[in-house]
mmCIF file of C-alpha atoms in Angstrom:
data_model
loop_
_atom_site.group_PDB
_atom_site.id
_atom_site.type_symbol
_atom_site.label_atom_id
_atom_site.label_comp_id
_atom_site.label_asym_id
_atom_site.label_seq_id
_atom_site.Cartn_x
_atom_site.Cartn_y
_atom_site.Cartn_z
ATOM 1 C CA MET A 3 96.290 149.797 287.712
ATOM 2 C CA ILE A 4 95.459 150.993 284.219
ATOM 3 C CA ARG A 5 94.097 147.787 282.705
ATOM 4 C CA TRP A 6 91.479 147.172 285.437
ATOM 5 C CA PRO A 7 89.549 150.422 284.886
ATOM 6 C CA VAL A 8 89.859 150.067 281.127
ATOM 7 C CA ALA A 9 88.666 146.472 281.311
ATOM 8 C CA LYS A 10 85.553 147.624 283.176
ATOM 9 C CA THR A 11 84.674 150.561 280.976
ATOM 10 C CA ALA A 12 86.098 149.776 277.506
ATOM 11 C CA PRO A 13 87.120 146.134 277.346
ATOM 12 C CA LEU A 14 87.311 146.146 273.553
ATOM 13 C CA ILE A 15 90.418 148.295 273.730
ATOM 14 C CA LEU A 16 92.235 145.381 275.409
ATOM 15 C CA LEU A 17 90.994 142.809 272.904
ATOM 16 C CA PRO A 18 94.289 142.593 270.922
ATOM 17 C CA SER A 19 96.287 141.905 274.096
ATOM 18 C CA TYR A 20 93.702 139.352 275.211
ATOM 19 C CA ILE A 21 93.993 137.584 271.869
ATOM 20 C CA LYS A 22 97.794 137.535 272.087
ATOM 21 C CA MET A 23 97.799 136.275 275.666
ATOM 22 C CA ASP A 24 95.273 133.599 274.811
ATOM 23 C CA HIS A 25 97.400 132.547 271.853
ATOM 24 C CA ASP A 26 100.606 132.484 273.918
ATOM 25 C CA TYR A 27 98.882 130.510 276.660
ATOM 26 C CA ARG A 28 97.461 127.867 274.336
ATOM 27 C CA GLN A 29 100.734 127.523 272.404
ATOM 28 C CA ALA A 30 102.811 127.342 275.582
ATOM 29 C CA VAL A 31 100.659 124.542 277.024
ATOM 30 C CA SER A 32 100.725 122.598 273.763
ATOM 31 C CA LEU A 33 104.419 123.086 273.006
ATOM 32 C CA VAL A 34 105.574 122.194 276.517
ATOM 33 C CA ALA A 35 103.689 118.910 276.226
ATOM 34 C CA GLN A 36 105.077 118.247 272.736
ATOM 35 C CA ALA A 37 108.624 119.122 273.781
ATOM 36 C CA ASP A 38 108.361 116.859 276.811
ATOM 37 C CA GLN A 39 107.267 113.931 274.642
ATOM 38 C CA LEU A 40 109.934 114.493 271.999
ATOM 39 C CA VAL A 41 112.858 115.200 274.322
ATOM 40 C CA ASN A 42 112.164 112.912 277.245
ATOM 41 C CA GLN A 43 110.746 110.041 275.184
ATOM 42 C CA ALA A 44 113.022 110.378 272.152
ATOM 43 C CA THR A 45 113.496 107.364 269.902
ATOM 44 C CA SER A 46 115.783 108.946 267.312
ATOM 45 C CA ALA A 47 118.075 111.916 266.731
ATOM 46 C CA SER A 48 115.347 113.599 264.670
ATOM 47 C CA ASP A 49 113.090 113.553 267.765
ATOM 48 C CA ILE A 50 115.750 115.480 269.659
ATOM 49 C CA GLU A 51 116.090 118.050 266.891
ATOM 50 C CA LEU A 52 112.336 118.550 266.620
ATOM 51 C CA GLY A 53 112.063 118.639 270.401
ATOM 52 C CA ASP A 54 114.696 121.395 270.498
ATOM 53 C CA THR A 55 112.566 123.410 268.104
ATOM 54 C CA LYS A 56 109.477 122.877 270.276
ATOM 55 C CA VAL A 57 111.412 123.883 273.403
ATOM 56 C CA THR A 58 112.495 127.152 271.761
ATOM 57 C CA GLN A 59 108.953 127.903 270.597
ATOM 58 C CA ALA A 60 107.488 127.064 274.020
ATOM 59 C CA GLN A 61 110.002 129.381 275.676
ATOM 60 C CA GLU A 62 109.013 132.223 273.356
ATOM 61 C CA HIS A 63 105.321 131.817 274.167
ATOM 62 C CA LEU A 64 105.991 131.557 277.922
ATOM 63 C CA ASP A 65 107.995 134.758 277.687
ATOM 64 C CA GLY A 66 104.950 136.370 276.034
ATOM 65 C CA LEU A 67 102.799 135.760 279.113
ATOM 66 C CA PRO A 68 103.049 138.582 281.695
ATOM 67 C CA VAL A 69 103.185 137.531 285.331
ATOM 68 C CA TRP A 70 100.055 139.537 286.187
ATOM 69 C CA PHE A 71 98.230 137.416 283.603
ATOM 70 C CA LEU A 72 98.363 134.390 285.895
ATOM 71 C CA GLY A 73 94.974 133.707 287.395
ATOM 72 C CA TYR A 74 93.425 136.652 285.492
ATOM 73 C CA TYR A 75 90.197 135.986 283.612
ATOM 74 C CA PRO A 76 88.726 138.755 281.400
ATOM 75 C CA THR A 77 85.092 137.770 281.781
ATOM 76 C CA ALA A 78 83.789 139.351 278.595
ATOM 77 C CA TYR A 79 86.501 137.976 276.396
ATOM 78 C CA CYS A 80 86.521 134.515 277.911
ATOM 79 C CA GLY A 81 82.755 134.343 277.832
ATOM 80 C CA PHE A 82 82.905 135.071 274.118
ATOM 81 C CA VAL A 83 85.747 132.712 273.045
ATOM 82 C CA GLY A 84 85.615 130.211 275.890
ATOM 83 C CA CYS A 85 89.236 130.622 277.064
ATOM 84 C CA ARG A 86 90.487 128.696 280.052
ATOM 85 C CA TRP A 87 93.518 130.390 281.534
ATOM 86 C CA GLN A 88 94.307 128.080 284.422
ATOM 87 C CA PHE A 89 98.002 128.691 284.980
ATOM 88 C CA THR A 90 98.973 129.447 288.547
ATOM 89 C CA LEU A 91 102.275 131.020 289.489
ATOM 90 C CA ASP A 92 103.644 127.634 290.575
ATOM 91 C CA GLU A 93 102.557 125.957 287.356
ATOM 92 C CA PHE A 94 104.051 128.803 285.331
ATOM 93 C CA GLU A 95 107.381 128.474 287.130
ATOM 94 C CA THR A 96 107.240 124.692 286.764
ATOM 95 C CA ALA A 97 106.739 125.019 283.014
ATOM 96 C CA ARG A 98 109.651 127.449 282.727
ATOM 97 C CA SER A 99 111.794 125.119 284.841
ATOM 98 C CA GLU A 100 110.797 122.167 282.678
ATOM 99 C CA ILE A 101 111.712 124.073 279.547
ATOM 100 C CA GLY A 102 115.088 124.943 281.060
ATOM 101 C CA ARG A 103 115.677 121.337 281.987
ATOM 102 C CA MET A 104 114.770 120.172 278.479
ATOM 103 C CA GLU A 105 117.168 122.707 276.999
ATOM 104 C CA ALA A 106 119.915 121.071 279.073
ATOM 105 C CA VAL A 107 118.766 117.616 277.961
ATOM 106 C CA VAL A 108 118.866 118.698 274.308
ATOM 107 C CA PHE A 109 122.391 120.087 274.779
ATOM 108 C CA GLN A 110 123.523 116.850 276.395
ATOM 109 C CA GLU A 111 121.839 114.753 273.723
ATOM 110 C CA ARG A 112 123.533 116.708 270.949
ATOM 111 C CA ASN A 113 126.928 116.207 272.540
ATOM 112 C CA ALA A 114 126.141 112.518 272.958
ATOM 113 C CA GLN A 115 125.073 112.220 269.320
ATOM 114 C CA ASN A 116 128.323 113.898 268.221
ATOM 115 C CA LEU A 117 130.355 111.472 270.318
ATOM 116 C CA MET A 118 128.434 108.531 268.889
ATOM 117 C CA GLN A 119 129.015 109.723 265.323
ATOM 118 C CA GLU A 120 132.719 110.338 265.945
ATOM 119 C CA GLY A 121 133.206 107.009 267.713
ATOM 120 C CA THR A 122 131.250 105.033 265.131
ATOM 121 C CA LEU A 123 133.120 106.670 262.255
ATOM 122 C CA ALA A 124 136.494 106.014 263.906
ATOM 123 C CA VAL A 125 135.719 102.334 264.519
ATOM 124 C CA GLU A 126 134.360 101.739 261.015
ATOM 125 C CA GLU A 127 137.374 103.431 259.407
ATOM 126 C CA ALA A 128 139.695 101.417 261.656
ATOM 127 C CA GLN A 129 137.968 98.165 260.700
ATOM 128 C CA GLN A 130 138.406 98.950 257.023
ATOM 129 C CA ALA A 131 142.025 100.020 257.531
ATOM 130 C CA PHE A 132 142.778 96.809 259.420
ATOM 131 C CA GLN A 133 141.391 94.658 256.616
ATOM 132 C CA THR A 134 143.580 96.404 254.018
ATOM 133 C CA ALA A 135 146.694 96.717 256.219
ATOM 134 C CA GLN A 136 149.874 95.492 254.534
ATOM 135 C CA SER A 137 152.174 95.444 257.566
ATOM 136 C CA GLY A 138 152.145 94.844 261.293
ATOM 137 C CA ALA A 139 152.645 98.577 261.922
ATOM 138 C CA ASP A 140 149.565 99.395 259.824
ATOM 139 C CA ARG A 141 147.512 96.838 261.736
ATOM 140 C CA ALA A 142 148.716 98.254 265.055
ATOM 141 C CA THR A 143 147.722 101.776 263.976
ATOM 142 C CA ALA A 144 144.274 100.555 262.914
ATOM 143 C CA LEU A 145 143.767 98.793 266.252
ATOM 144 C CA THR A 146 144.766 101.954 268.125
ATOM 145 C CA THR A 147 142.209 103.985 266.143
ATOM 146 C CA TRP A 148 139.630 101.272 266.765
ATOM 147 C CA GLN A 149 140.238 101.477 270.526
ATOM 148 C CA ARG A 150 139.985 105.275 270.491
ATOM 149 C CA GLY A 151 136.645 105.051 268.713
ATOM 150 C CA MET A 152 135.330 102.669 271.365
ATOM 151 C CA ASP A 153 136.638 105.007 274.072
ATOM 152 C CA LYS A 154 134.505 107.789 272.613
ATOM 153 C CA LEU A 155 131.452 105.539 272.692
ATOM 154 C CA ASN A 156 132.207 104.697 276.319
ATOM 155 C CA GLU A 157 132.188 108.418 277.144
ATOM 156 C CA ILE A 158 128.532 108.736 276.138
ATOM 157 C CA PRO A 159 126.255 109.019 279.203
ATOM 158 C CA PRO A 160 124.191 105.821 279.349
ATOM 159 C CA GLU A 161 121.004 107.721 280.218
ATOM 160 C CA THR A 162 121.004 109.535 276.873
ATOM 161 C CA LEU A 163 119.380 108.299 273.688
ATOM 162 C CA ALA A 164 122.814 108.070 272.032
ATOM 163 C CA GLY A 165 124.073 106.120 275.031
ATOM 164 C CA ARG A 166 121.304 103.557 274.634
ATOM 165 C CA GLN A 167 121.816 103.379 270.870
ATOM 166 C CA SER A 168 125.601 103.048 271.123
ATOM 167 C CA ALA A 169 125.483 100.300 273.765
ATOM 168 C CA THR A 170 124.593 97.650 271.173
ATOM 169 C CA LYS A 171 127.179 98.969 268.725
ATOM 170 C CA LEU A 172 129.836 99.077 271.411
ATOM 171 C CA GLU A 173 129.162 95.487 272.411
ATOM 172 C CA ALA A 174 129.593 94.332 268.797
ATOM 173 C CA TYR A 175 132.691 96.486 268.282
ATOM 174 C CA GLU A 176 134.317 95.144 271.452
ATOM 175 C CA ARG A 177 133.514 91.556 270.493
ATOM 176 C CA ASP A 178 135.063 92.032 267.051
ATOM 177 C CA TYR A 179 138.035 93.850 268.579
ATOM 178 C CA GLN A 180 138.720 91.010 270.998
ATOM 179 C CA GLN A 181 138.522 88.491 268.176
ATOM 180 C CA VAL A 182 140.836 90.532 265.947
ATOM 181 C CA THR A 183 143.385 91.229 268.679
ATOM 182 C CA GLY A 184 143.274 87.561 269.616
ATOM 183 C CA ASN A 185 144.069 86.642 266.024
ATOM 184 C CA VAL A 186 146.858 89.223 265.906
ATOM 185 C CA ALA A 187 148.322 87.961 269.161
ATOM 186 C CA GLY A 188 147.995 84.400 267.915
ATOM 187 C CA GLY A 189 149.648 85.364 264.643
ATOM 188 C CA ASP A 190 152.536 87.043 266.471
ATOM 189 C CA ARG A 191 152.928 84.014 268.726
ATOM 190 C CA SER A 192 152.850 81.679 265.724
ATOM 191 C CA ASN A 193 155.417 83.738 263.844
ATOM 192 C CA THR A 194 157.731 83.781 266.855
ATOM 193 C CA LEU A 195 157.508 80.015 267.352
ATOM 194 C CA VAL A 196 157.888 79.289 263.629
ATOM 195 C CA ASP A 197 160.953 81.530 263.445
ATOM 196 C CA ALA A 198 162.447 79.777 266.473
ATOM 197 C CA ALA A 199 161.734 76.357 264.947
ATOM 198 C CA LYS A 200 163.386 77.384 261.686
ATOM 199 C CA ALA A 201 166.473 78.592 263.567
ATOM 200 C CA PHE A 202 166.888 75.205 265.308
ATOM 201 C CA ALA A 203 166.173 73.377 262.045
ATOM 202 C CA TYR A 204 168.893 75.393 260.295
ATOM 203 C CA GLN A 205 171.453 74.428 262.930
ATOM 204 C CA ALA A 206 170.321 70.807 262.744
ATOM 205 C CA ALA A 207 170.773 70.818 258.966
ATOM 206 C CA ILE A 208 174.278 72.267 259.324
ATOM 207 C CA ALA A 209 175.192 69.632 261.910
ATOM 208 C CA GLY A 210 174.132 66.859 259.527
ATOM 209 C CA GLN A 211 176.034 68.129 256.485
ATOM 210 C CA ASN A 212 178.876 66.174 254.861
ATOM 211 C CA PRO A 213 178.317 62.765 256.463
ATOM 212 C CA PRO A 214 179.429 60.392 257.784
ATOM 213 C CA HIS A 215 179.522 61.601 261.351
ATOM 214 C CA PRO A 216 180.107 59.989 264.748
ATOM 215 C CA ALA A 217 177.023 58.927 266.672
ATOM 216 C CA ALA A 218 177.430 61.887 269.039
ATOM 217 C CA THR A 219 177.126 64.321 266.101
ATOM 218 C CA TRP A 220 174.004 62.583 264.818
ATOM 219 C CA GLU A 221 172.528 62.680 268.311
ATOM 220 C CA ARG A 222 173.243 66.409 268.577
ATOM 221 C CA ALA A 223 171.532 67.003 265.217
ATOM 222 C CA ALA A 224 168.573 64.886 266.363
ATOM 223 C CA GLY A 225 168.279 67.000 269.508
ATOM 224 C CA LEU A 226 168.122 70.170 267.422
ATOM 225 C CA TRP A 227 165.388 68.684 265.208
ATOM 226 C CA GLU A 228 163.465 67.627 268.320
ATOM 227 C CA THR A 229 163.678 71.169 269.705
ATOM 228 C CA ALA A 230 162.413 72.604 266.408
ATOM 229 C CA ILE A 231 159.511 70.130 266.440
ATOM 230 C CA ALA A 232 158.688 71.035 270.052
ATOM 231 C CA ARG A 233 158.428 74.721 269.116
ATOM 232 C CA LEU A 234 155.974 73.927 266.307
ATOM 233 C CA ASN A 235 153.895 71.752 268.614
ATOM 234 C CA GLU A 236 153.386 74.772 270.888
ATOM 235 C CA ILE A 237 151.289 76.532 268.226
ATOM 236 C CA PRO A 238 147.566 76.020 269.045
ATOM 237 C CA VAL A 239 144.999 75.073 266.433
ATOM 238 C CA GLN A 240 143.234 78.444 266.568
ATOM 239 C CA ASP A 241 146.360 80.425 265.692
ATOM 240 C CA PRO A 242 146.647 81.705 262.095
ATOM 241 C CA GLY A 243 150.075 80.087 261.715
ATOM 242 C CA TYR A 244 148.869 76.596 262.604
ATOM 243 C CA GLY A 245 148.645 75.419 258.969
ATOM 244 C CA GLN A 246 152.185 76.535 258.153
ATOM 245 C CA ALA A 247 153.418 74.919 261.351
ATOM 246 C CA GLN A 248 151.891 71.576 260.358
ATOM 247 C CA VAL A 249 153.632 71.654 256.974
ATOM 248 C CA LEU A 250 156.984 72.321 258.640
ATOM 249 C CA LEU A 251 156.233 69.749 261.323
ATOM 250 C CA ALA A 252 155.799 66.964 258.760
ATOM 251 C CA LYS A 253 159.096 67.919 257.110
ATOM 252 C CA TYR A 254 161.013 68.200 260.373
ATOM 253 C CA GLU A 255 159.709 64.867 261.706
ATOM 254 C CA ALA A 256 160.822 63.176 258.481
ATOM 255 C CA ASN A 257 164.272 64.733 258.847
ATOM 256 C CA LEU A 258 164.428 63.638 262.484
ATOM 257 C CA GLY A 259 163.615 60.082 261.454
ATOM 258 C CA ILE A 260 166.499 60.074 258.943
ATOM 259 C CA ILE A 261 168.916 61.460 261.558
ATOM 260 C CA GLN A 262 167.821 58.872 264.100
ATOM 261 C CA GLU A 263 168.351 56.092 261.533
ATOM 262 C CA ASN A 264 171.834 57.429 260.766
ATOM 263 C CA ALA A 265 172.648 57.579 264.474
ATOM 264 C CA ALA A 266 171.458 53.992 264.974
ATOM 265 C CA ARG A 267 173.474 52.766 261.947
ATOM 266 C CA GLU A 268 176.547 54.618 263.189
ATOM 267 C CA GLU A 269 176.282 53.154 266.663
ATOM 268 C CA THR A 270 175.644 49.607 265.412
ATOM 269 C CA SER A 271 178.544 49.821 262.970
ATOM 270 C CA ALA A 272 180.906 51.188 265.617
ATOM 271 C CA GLN A 273 179.961 48.338 267.952
ATOM 272 C CA ALA A 274 180.519 45.754 265.187
ATOM 273 C CA LEU A 275 183.959 47.207 264.369
ATOM 274 C CA ASP A 276 184.954 47.301 268.020
ATOM 275 C CA SER A 277 183.844 43.693 268.420
ATOM 276 C CA ALA A 278 185.889 42.616 265.389
ATOM 277 C CA ILE A 279 188.983 44.451 266.613
ATOM 278 C CA GLU A 280 188.606 42.954 270.087
ATOM 279 C CA LYS A 281 188.279 39.428 268.718
ATOM 280 C CA ASN A 282 191.245 39.944 266.429
ATOM 281 C CA THR A 283 193.316 41.227 269.373
ATOM 282 C CA ARG A 284 192.398 38.190 271.485
ATOM 283 C CA MET A 285 193.199 35.866 268.622
ATOM 284 C CA LEU A 286 196.634 37.384 268.056
ATOM 285 C CA ALA A 287 197.353 37.118 271.760
ATOM 286 C CA GLN A 288 197.003 33.327 271.532
ATOM 287 C CA ASN A 289 199.646 30.924 270.312
ATOM 288 C CA LEU A 290 198.310 30.131 266.848
ATOM 289 C CA GLU A 291 200.864 27.357 266.316
ATOM 290 C CA ASP A 292 199.166 25.289 269.000
ATOM 291 C CA MET A 293 195.743 25.757 267.389
ATOM 292 C CA GLU A 294 194.229 23.773 264.567
ATOM 293 C CA ARG A 295 193.487 25.433 261.254
ATOM 294 C CA ASN A 296 189.753 24.921 261.737
ATOM 295 C CA GLN A 297 189.817 26.771 265.047
ATOM 296 C CA ILE A 298 191.706 29.673 263.513
ATOM 297 C CA ALA A 299 189.329 29.704 260.546
ATOM 298 C CA SER A 300 186.336 29.802 262.916
ATOM 299 C CA LEU A 301 187.820 32.767 264.782
ATOM 300 C CA MET A 302 188.522 34.537 261.503
ATOM 301 C CA GLN A 303 184.972 33.882 260.339
ATOM 302 C CA ASP A 304 183.583 35.487 263.529
ATOM 303 C CA ILE A 305 185.731 38.548 262.875
ATOM 304 C CA ILE A 306 184.563 38.676 259.256
ATOM 305 C CA ASN A 307 180.919 38.438 260.354
ATOM 306 C CA ASP A 308 181.352 41.442 262.654
ATOM 307 C CA LEU A 309 183.097 43.427 259.926
ATOM 308 C CA GLU A 310 180.336 42.653 257.448
ATOM 309 C CA ASN A 311 177.826 44.179 259.922
ATOM 310 C CA VAL A 312 179.528 47.546 259.537
ATOM 311 C CA GLN A 313 177.207 49.510 257.215
ATOM 312 C CA PRO A 314 178.267 51.790 254.347
ATOM 313 C CA GLY A 315 178.058 55.517 254.995
ATOM 314 C CA THR A 316 179.353 55.277 258.542
ATOM 315 C CA THR A 317 182.630 56.469 260.017
ATOM 316 C CA SER A 318 183.593 52.832 260.731
ATOM 317 C CA TYR A 319 183.058 51.587 257.192
ATOM 318 C CA SER A 320 186.394 52.580 255.660
ATOM 319 C CA ARG A 321 188.487 50.898 258.345
ATOM 320 C CA ALA A 322 186.126 47.922 258.459
ATOM 321 C CA SER A 323 186.512 47.465 254.700
ATOM 322 C CA ASP A 324 190.302 47.322 255.009
ATOM 323 C CA LEU A 325 190.128 44.871 257.881
ATOM 324 C CA LEU A 326 187.547 42.778 256.049
ATOM 325 C CA LYS A 327 189.732 42.523 252.975
ATOM 326 C CA SER A 328 192.695 41.433 255.092
ATOM 327 C CA ALA A 329 190.569 38.950 257.072
ATOM 328 C CA ASN A 330 189.185 37.359 253.900
ATOM 329 C CA GLN A 331 192.705 36.941 252.505
ATOM 330 C CA LYS A 332 193.858 35.231 255.699
ATOM 331 C CA LEU A 333 190.803 32.995 255.745
ATOM 332 C CA ALA A 334 191.445 32.025 252.132
ATOM 333 C CA GLN A 335 195.024 31.077 253.008
ATOM 334 C CA LEU A 336 193.778 28.844 255.815
ATOM 335 C CA LYS A 337 191.526 27.000 253.432
#
């Protein structure tokens, strides 16, 4: 009510307010456009920060425009400076709404950037801690921290700039995590199987101590070595403990071969002794007085041949040696 009469009679009095309104209008239009580009088309965190500054400045200039200014054209002033005040009430409200929305976007982007920084830092520290870990507990702690860091990255809204930037990082972190945990699991599996194999090998070694032993004892020891070997064969090539398992496997297979040879020698010797005893028993059951010396000598030679097949280092060897000595004496008497 006051400005209209003044504008008609003494427009120069209103010149300072015209200049300020023109300045606020031009700055508001420019800053809203700049803020929109920086916030909604951001390519880096610095764009978000600069966009936040532009949003604040645009808000200040919009607040400097009075509502009655909308659609008002001071003819004298605008004819002199060529102003173009074309805001309508709807456009003014749209600009204010856009600024409010961009303020929310900036707030969300900042939170997203903080999450990305926290998650990235946690994962990188966990990776370094895992590489320098000296124990299984330390490795487990590092993996837990690693997972927590990735959880933070997963919390970032995918529509944000940080969400788009962290997606590539997260993919790489998860791939490395899966590989590391696979190696850890493989290492634990290898250690378990190696420990089991060593336990069976220890019992097998005890069973084979202080020979000679009956064939049944050698067979039991062989079974223990076979079980130890089977445990080592369960370790896949990709496991960290595969190399150690192969070294033990070569040793255990060599030991199994020795045990199997001892078992075979024991069994063959026992059979030869039994055969000699059986032949000697049959010979004694006959009436030797009715037999010729050559026949008796032939029988004795068969018994001696069996006894000579009894190998040293077997449970049958001591008795076979005594019988062999006696049989040779008797054969010598017959000759």
